[in-house]
Structures are given as C-alpha cells and as structure tokens.
Coordinates of C-alpha atoms in Angstrom, one line a residue:
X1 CA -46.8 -17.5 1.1
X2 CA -43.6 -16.1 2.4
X3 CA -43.3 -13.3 5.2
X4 CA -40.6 -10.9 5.7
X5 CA -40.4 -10.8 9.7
X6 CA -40.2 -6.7 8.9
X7 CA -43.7 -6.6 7.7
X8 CA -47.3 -6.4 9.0
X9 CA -50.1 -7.8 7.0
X10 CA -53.9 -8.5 7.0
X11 CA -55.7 -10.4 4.5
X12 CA -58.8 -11.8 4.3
X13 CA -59.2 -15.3 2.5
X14 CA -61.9 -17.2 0.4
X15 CA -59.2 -20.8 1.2
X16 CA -62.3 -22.9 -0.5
X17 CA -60.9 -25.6 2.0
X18 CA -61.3 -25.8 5.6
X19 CA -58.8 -26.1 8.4
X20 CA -56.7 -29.0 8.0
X21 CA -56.5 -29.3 4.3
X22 CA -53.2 -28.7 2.1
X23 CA -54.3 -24.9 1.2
X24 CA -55.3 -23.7 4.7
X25 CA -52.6 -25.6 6.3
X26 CA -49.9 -23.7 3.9
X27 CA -51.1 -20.5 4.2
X28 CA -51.0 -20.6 8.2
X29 CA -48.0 -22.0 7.9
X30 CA -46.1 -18.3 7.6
X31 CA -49.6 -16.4 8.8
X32 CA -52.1 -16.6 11.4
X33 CA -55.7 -17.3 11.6
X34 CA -57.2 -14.5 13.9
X35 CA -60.6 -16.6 14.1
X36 CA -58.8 -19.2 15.6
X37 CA -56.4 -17.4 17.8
X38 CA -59.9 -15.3 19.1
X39 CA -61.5 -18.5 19.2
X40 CA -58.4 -20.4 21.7
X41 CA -57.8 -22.7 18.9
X42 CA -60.8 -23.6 17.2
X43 CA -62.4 -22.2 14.2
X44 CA -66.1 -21.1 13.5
X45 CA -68.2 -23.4 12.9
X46 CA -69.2 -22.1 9.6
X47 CA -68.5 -19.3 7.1
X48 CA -70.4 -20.2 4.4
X49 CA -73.5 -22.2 4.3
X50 CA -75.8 -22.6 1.2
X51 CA -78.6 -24.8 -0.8
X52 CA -76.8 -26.2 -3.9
X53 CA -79.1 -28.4 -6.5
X54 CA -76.8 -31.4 -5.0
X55 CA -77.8 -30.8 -1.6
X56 CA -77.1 -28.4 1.5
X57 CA -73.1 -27.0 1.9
X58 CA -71.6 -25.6 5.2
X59 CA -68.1 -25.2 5.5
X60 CA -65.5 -22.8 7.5
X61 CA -63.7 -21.8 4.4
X62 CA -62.7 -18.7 5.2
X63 CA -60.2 -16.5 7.1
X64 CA -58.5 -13.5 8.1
X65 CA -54.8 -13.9 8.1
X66 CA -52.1 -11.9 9.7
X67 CA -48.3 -11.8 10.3
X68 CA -48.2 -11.9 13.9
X69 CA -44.8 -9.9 14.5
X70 CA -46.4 -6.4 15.0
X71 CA -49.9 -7.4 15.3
X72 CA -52.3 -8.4 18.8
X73 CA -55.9 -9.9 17.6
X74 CA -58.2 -8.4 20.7
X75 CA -61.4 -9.9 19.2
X76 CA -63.5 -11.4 16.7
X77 CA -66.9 -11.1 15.8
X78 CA -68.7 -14.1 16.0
X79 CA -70.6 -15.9 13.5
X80 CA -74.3 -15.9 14.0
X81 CA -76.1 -18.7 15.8
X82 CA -77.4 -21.4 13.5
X83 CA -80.9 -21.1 14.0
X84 CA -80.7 -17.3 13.0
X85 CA -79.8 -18.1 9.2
X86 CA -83.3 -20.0 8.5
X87 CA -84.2 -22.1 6.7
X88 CA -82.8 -20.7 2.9
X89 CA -79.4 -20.8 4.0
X90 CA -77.1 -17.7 2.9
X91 CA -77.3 -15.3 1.3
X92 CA -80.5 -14.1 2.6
X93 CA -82.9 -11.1 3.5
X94 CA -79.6 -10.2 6.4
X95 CA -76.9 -11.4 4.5
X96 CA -76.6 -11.0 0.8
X97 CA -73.7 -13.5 0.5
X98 CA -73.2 -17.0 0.6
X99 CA -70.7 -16.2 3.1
X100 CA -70.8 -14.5 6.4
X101 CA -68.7 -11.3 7.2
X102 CA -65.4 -11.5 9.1
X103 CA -64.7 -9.1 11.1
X104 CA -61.7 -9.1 13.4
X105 CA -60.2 -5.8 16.0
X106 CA -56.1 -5.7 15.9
X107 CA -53.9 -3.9 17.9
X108 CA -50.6 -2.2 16.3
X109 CA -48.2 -3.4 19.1
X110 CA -44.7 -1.3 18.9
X111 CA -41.4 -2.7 18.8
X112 CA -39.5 -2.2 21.4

C-alpha cells in the first residue's frame, strides 16, 4: 500500500494474519493501526473467535487503518470481555459474525 502524504484515509481490514506476520506488518508499514495506537501499542486480544470442525480459532486478524498525516485516533471501542462471548464462540445470539465490530472515534486535525 502506498500513501500520498496529501491524503487522509480509513479502512477497515479482514488482514487474515495477526500482528507480526508479512501482511499486517506491510500494510502498517505506510498506515496505522488505530487499535493499537488506542491500545499504547498492543492489540486486542481477539477479533475473531469461532468453533471450526478442526478445533476452536481466536485470532486478532483485523484492523482499522489510517494515514496518520491529518488524522488523531481519540478512542477505540473495546472488544468484549472473554467470558461474555459463551461458550459457542462467534457469531452468536449478540453478534451475528464470526468477527467482532471495530469501531474507532477520529479527529480531523487541520494543517496548519
């Protein structure tokens, strides 16, 4: 991913790999993670977590990216606490995805 330093940009990403493998790594590369900039460095410690046939699957595999130039991430929602996704895993009766929502507050910060 290339960004001009003129733009502003959001995206939200399905990676399919976590934090510190070749796809995640590249892509925050030019952009920033806004979970891990709310979070002082760290990511959540899931986004998706399901029952396959092969067994249980939790990973942090997704994002919301930005181009920090014009951009000022003032929070993130957090992820819920593990002992409120039961039992079935995700998607469930509250969440009918396998992932959980993102949801991060920007401010537009003006150039001076």
């Amino acid at each position: 991913a290339v960004v001009s330093t003129q733009s502003t940009g959001v995206m939200g990403v399905d990676v399919c790999e976590e934090p510190g493998q070749i796809g995640y790594d590249t892509l925050t590369s030019e952009l920033r993670d806004s979970y891990k900039f709310a979070l002082e460095g760290k990511s959540p410690g899931f986004t998706t977590w399901r029952m396959r046939p092969v067994g249980e699957e939790k990973y942090t595999n997704d994002c919301i990216l930005y181009s920090d130039q014009q951009l000022r991430v003032l929070q993130a929602l957090d992820v819920p606490a593990e002992k409120l996704i039961g039992g079935a895993k995700l998607p469930n009766n509250y969440c009918g995805s396998d992932h959980i929502p993102l949801i991060t507050d920007f401010q537009r910060v003006l150039a001076e």
